[in-house]
PDB file of C-alpha atoms in Angstrom:
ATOM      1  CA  UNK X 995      -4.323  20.510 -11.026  1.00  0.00           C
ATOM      2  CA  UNK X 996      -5.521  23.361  -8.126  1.00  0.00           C
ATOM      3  CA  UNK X 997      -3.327  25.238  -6.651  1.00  0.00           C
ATOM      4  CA  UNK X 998      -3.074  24.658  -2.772  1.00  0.00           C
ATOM      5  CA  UNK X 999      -2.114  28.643  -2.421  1.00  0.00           C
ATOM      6  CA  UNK X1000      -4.583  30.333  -4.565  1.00  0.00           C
ATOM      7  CA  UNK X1001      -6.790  27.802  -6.037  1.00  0.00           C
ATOM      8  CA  UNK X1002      -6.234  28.311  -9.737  1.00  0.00           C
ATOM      9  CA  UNK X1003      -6.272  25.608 -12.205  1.00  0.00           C
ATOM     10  CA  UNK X1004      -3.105  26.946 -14.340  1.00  0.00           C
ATOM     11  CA  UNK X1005      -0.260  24.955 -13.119  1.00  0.00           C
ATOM     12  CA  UNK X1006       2.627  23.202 -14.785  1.00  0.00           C
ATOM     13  CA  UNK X1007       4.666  20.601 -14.194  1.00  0.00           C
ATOM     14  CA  UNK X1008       8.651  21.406 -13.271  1.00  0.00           C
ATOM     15  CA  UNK X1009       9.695  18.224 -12.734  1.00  0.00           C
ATOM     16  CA  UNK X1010       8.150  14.305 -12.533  1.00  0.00           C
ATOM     17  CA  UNK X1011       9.923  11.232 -11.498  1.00  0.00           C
ATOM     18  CA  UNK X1012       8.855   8.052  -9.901  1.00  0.00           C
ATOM     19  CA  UNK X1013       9.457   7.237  -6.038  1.00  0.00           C
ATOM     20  CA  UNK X1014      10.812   4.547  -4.718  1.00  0.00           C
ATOM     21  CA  UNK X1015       9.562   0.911  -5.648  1.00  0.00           C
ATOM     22  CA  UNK X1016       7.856   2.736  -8.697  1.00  0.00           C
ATOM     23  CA  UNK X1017       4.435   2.761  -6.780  1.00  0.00           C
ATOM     24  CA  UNK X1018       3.937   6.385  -7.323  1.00  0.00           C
ATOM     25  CA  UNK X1019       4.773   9.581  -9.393  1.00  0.00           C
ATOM     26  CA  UNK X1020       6.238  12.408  -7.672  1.00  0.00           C
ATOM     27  CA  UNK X1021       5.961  15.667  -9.871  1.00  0.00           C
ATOM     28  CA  UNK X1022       6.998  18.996  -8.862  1.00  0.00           C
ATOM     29  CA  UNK X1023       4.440  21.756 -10.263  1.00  0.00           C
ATOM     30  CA  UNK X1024       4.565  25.350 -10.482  1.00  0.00           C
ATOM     31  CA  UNK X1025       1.347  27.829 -10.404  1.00  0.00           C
ATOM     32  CA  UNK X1026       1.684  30.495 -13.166  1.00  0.00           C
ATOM     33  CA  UNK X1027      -0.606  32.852 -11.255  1.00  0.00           C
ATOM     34  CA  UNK X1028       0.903  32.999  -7.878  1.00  0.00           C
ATOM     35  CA  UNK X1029       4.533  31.501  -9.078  1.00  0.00           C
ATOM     36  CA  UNK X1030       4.729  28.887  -5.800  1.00  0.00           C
ATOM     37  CA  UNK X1031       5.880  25.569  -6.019  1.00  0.00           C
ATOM     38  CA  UNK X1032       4.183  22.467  -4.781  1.00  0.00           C
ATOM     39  CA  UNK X1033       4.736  18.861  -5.235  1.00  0.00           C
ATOM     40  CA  UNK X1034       2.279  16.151  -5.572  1.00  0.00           C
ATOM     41  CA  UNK X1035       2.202  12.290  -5.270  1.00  0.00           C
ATOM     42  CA  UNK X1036       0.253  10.489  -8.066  1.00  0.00           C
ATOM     43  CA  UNK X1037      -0.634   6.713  -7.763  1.00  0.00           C
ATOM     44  CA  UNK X1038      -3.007   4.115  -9.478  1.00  0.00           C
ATOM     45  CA  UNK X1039      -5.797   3.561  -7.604  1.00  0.00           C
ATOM     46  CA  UNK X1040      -7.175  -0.025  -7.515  1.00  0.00           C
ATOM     47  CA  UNK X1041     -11.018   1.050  -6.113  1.00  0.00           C
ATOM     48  CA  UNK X1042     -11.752  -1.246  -9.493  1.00  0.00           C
ATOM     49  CA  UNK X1043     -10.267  -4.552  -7.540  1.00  0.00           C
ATOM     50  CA  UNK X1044     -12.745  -7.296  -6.128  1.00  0.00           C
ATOM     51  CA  UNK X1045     -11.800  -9.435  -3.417  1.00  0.00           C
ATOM     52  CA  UNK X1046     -12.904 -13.163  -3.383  1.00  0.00           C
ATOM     53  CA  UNK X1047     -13.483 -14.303   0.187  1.00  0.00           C
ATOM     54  CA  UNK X1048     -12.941 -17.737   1.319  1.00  0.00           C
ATOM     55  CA  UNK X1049     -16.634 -17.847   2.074  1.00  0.00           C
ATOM     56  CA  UNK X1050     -17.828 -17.207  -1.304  1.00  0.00           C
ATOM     57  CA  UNK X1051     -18.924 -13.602  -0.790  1.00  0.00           C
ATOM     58  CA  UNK X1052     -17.125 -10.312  -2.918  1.00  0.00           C
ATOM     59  CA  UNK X1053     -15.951  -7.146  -1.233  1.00  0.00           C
ATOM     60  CA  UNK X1054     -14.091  -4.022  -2.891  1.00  0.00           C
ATOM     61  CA  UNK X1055     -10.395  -3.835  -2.181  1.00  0.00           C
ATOM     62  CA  UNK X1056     -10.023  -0.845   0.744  1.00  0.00           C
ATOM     63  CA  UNK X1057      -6.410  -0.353   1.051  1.00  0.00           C
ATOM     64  CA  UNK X1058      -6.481   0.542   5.104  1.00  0.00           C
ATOM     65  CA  UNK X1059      -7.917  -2.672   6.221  1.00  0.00           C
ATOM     66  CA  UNK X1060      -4.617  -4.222   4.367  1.00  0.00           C
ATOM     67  CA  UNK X1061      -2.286  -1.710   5.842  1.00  0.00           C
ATOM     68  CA  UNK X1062      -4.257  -1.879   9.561  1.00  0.00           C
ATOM     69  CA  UNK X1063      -3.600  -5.722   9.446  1.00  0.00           C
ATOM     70  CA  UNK X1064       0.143  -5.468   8.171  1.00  0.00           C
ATOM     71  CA  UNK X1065       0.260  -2.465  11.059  1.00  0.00           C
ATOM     72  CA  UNK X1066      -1.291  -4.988  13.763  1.00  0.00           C
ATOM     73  CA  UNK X1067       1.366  -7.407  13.104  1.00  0.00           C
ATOM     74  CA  UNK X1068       4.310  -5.182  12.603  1.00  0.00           C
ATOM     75  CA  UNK X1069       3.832  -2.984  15.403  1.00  0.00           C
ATOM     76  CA  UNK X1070       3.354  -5.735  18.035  1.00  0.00           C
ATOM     77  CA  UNK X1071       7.307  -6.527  17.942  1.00  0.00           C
ATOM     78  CA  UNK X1072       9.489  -5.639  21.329  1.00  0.00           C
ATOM     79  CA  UNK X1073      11.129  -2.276  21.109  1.00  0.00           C
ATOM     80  CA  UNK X1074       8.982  -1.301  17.903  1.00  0.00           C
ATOM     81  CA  UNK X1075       8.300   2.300  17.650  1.00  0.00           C
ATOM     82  CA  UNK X1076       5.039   2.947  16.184  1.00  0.00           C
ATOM     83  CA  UNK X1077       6.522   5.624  13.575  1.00  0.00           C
ATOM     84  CA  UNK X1078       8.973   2.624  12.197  1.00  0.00           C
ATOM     85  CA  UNK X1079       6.386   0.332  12.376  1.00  0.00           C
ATOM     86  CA  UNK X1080       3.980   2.897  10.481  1.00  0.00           C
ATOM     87  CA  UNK X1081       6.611   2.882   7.736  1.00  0.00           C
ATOM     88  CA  UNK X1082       7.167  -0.333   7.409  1.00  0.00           C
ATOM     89  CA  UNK X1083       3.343  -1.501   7.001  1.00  0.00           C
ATOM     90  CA  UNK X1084       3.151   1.559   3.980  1.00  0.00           C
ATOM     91  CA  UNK X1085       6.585  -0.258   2.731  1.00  0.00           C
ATOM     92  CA  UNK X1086       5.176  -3.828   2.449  1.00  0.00           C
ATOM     93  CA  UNK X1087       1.599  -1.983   1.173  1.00  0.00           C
ATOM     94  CA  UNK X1088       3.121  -0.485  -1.424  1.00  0.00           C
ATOM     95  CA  UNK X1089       4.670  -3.857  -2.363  1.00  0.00           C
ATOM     96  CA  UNK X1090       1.426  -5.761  -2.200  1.00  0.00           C
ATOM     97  CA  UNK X1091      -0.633  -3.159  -4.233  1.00  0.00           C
ATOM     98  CA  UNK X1092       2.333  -2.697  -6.920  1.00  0.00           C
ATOM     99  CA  UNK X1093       2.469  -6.617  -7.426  1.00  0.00           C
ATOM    100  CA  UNK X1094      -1.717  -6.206  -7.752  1.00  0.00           C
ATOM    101  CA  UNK X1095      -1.404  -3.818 -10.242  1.00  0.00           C
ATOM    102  CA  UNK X1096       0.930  -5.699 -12.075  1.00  0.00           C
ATOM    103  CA  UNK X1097      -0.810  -8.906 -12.433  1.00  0.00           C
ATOM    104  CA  UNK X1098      -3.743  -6.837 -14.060  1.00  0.00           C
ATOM    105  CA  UNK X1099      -6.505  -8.485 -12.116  1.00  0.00           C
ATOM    106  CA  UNK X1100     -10.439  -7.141 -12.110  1.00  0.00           C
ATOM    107  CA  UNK X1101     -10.698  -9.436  -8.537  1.00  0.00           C
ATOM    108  CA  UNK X1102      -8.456 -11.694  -6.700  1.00  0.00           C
ATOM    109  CA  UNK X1103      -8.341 -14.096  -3.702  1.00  0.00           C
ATOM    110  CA  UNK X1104      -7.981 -13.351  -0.124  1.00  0.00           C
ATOM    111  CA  UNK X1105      -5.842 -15.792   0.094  1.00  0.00           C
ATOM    112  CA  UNK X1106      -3.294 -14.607  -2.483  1.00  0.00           C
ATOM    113  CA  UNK X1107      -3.273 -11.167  -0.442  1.00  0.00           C
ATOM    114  CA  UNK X1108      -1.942 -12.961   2.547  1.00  0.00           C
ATOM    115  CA  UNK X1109       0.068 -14.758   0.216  1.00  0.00           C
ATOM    116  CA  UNK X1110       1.758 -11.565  -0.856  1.00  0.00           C
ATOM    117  CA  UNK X1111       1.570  -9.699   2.821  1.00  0.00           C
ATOM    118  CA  UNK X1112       3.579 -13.222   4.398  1.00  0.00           C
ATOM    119  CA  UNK X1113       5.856 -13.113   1.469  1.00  0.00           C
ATOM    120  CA  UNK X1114       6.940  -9.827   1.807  1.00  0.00           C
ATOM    121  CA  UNK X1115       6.699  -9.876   5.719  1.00  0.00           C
ATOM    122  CA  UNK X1116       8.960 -12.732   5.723  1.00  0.00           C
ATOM    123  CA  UNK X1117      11.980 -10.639   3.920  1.00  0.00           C
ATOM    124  CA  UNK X1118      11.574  -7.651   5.898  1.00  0.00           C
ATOM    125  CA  UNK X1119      10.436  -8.956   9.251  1.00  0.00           C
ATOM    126  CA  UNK X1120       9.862 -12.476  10.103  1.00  0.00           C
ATOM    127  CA  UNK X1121       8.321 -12.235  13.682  1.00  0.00           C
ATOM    128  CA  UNK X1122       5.385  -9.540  12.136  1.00  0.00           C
ATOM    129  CA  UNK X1123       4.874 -12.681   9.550  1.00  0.00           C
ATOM    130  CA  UNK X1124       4.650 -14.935  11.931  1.00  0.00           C
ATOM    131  CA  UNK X1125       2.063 -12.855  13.489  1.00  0.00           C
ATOM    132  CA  UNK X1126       0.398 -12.078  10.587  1.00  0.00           C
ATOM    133  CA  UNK X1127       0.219 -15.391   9.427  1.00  0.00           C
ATOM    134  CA  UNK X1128      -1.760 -16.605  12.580  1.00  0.00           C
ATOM    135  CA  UNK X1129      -4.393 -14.416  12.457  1.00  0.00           C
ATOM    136  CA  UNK X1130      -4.686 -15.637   8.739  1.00  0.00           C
ATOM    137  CA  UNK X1131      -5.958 -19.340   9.637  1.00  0.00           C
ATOM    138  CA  UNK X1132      -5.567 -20.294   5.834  1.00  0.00           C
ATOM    139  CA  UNK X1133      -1.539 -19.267   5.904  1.00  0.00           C
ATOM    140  CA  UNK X1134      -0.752 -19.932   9.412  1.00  0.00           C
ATOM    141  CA  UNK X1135      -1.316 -23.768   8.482  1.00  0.00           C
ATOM    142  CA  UNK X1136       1.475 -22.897   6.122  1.00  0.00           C
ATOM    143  CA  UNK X1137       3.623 -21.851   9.076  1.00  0.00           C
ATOM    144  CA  UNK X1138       2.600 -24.634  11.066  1.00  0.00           C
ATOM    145  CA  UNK X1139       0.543 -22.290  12.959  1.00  0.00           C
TER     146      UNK X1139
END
């Protein structure tokens, strides 16, 4: 690992624990030429997953068209303030990508993404589901959308 200071590759790790909802690693790391501390956020990356479209056709997964469409729906509330609504989207993202890496998938269905997104919308914030669900024609019938 660089050092953001003084660019040198000899660093060590202080300390290392995961974050909330186990989605990430936080470690603490110290440079042994300069002496500063930094910290750094480690996650799994799932550039591997394939997405299955309803229309036949395969995409890679790209984690900010998830979050944008959790963000669309979550942020559209009365009296939502983008900043909560921000961390609520990375909340139920982190969710959705942790159950994604868990199942141990190479691809997986659109559909079971806005499976997971209205699942986890529905526990934290039913009117963002609701929207989130009719933009999603195959889980708003679901809703009765």
């Amino acid at each position: 690992m660089d050092c953001p200071h003084c660019k040198t590759k000899n660093t060590q790790v202080e300390n290392s624990r995961e974050t909330k909802g186990g989605s990430a690693i936080w470690r603490r790391r110290k440079c042994m030429k300069c002496k500063k501390v930094f910290s750094t956020y480690e996650s799994p990356g799932l550039d591997y997953l394939i997405i299955e479209k309803r229309n036949g056709k395969h995409t890679r997964y790209l984690s900010h068209k998830l979050f944008a469409s959790i963000y669309d729906a979550v942020s559209e509330g009365k009296h939502k303030d983008r900043g909560d609504s921000a961390m609520l989207a990375h909340e139920v993202l982190g969710i959705i990508e942790q159950q994604m890496l868990v199942s141990q998938k190479e691809s997986i269905k659109a559909t079971e993404i806005i499976d997971m997104a209205t699942d986890t919308l529905e526990t934290r914030d039913l009117g963002a589901c609701y929207r989130y669900a009719a933009f999603a024609p195959y889980r708003g019938m679901k809703f009765g959308i």
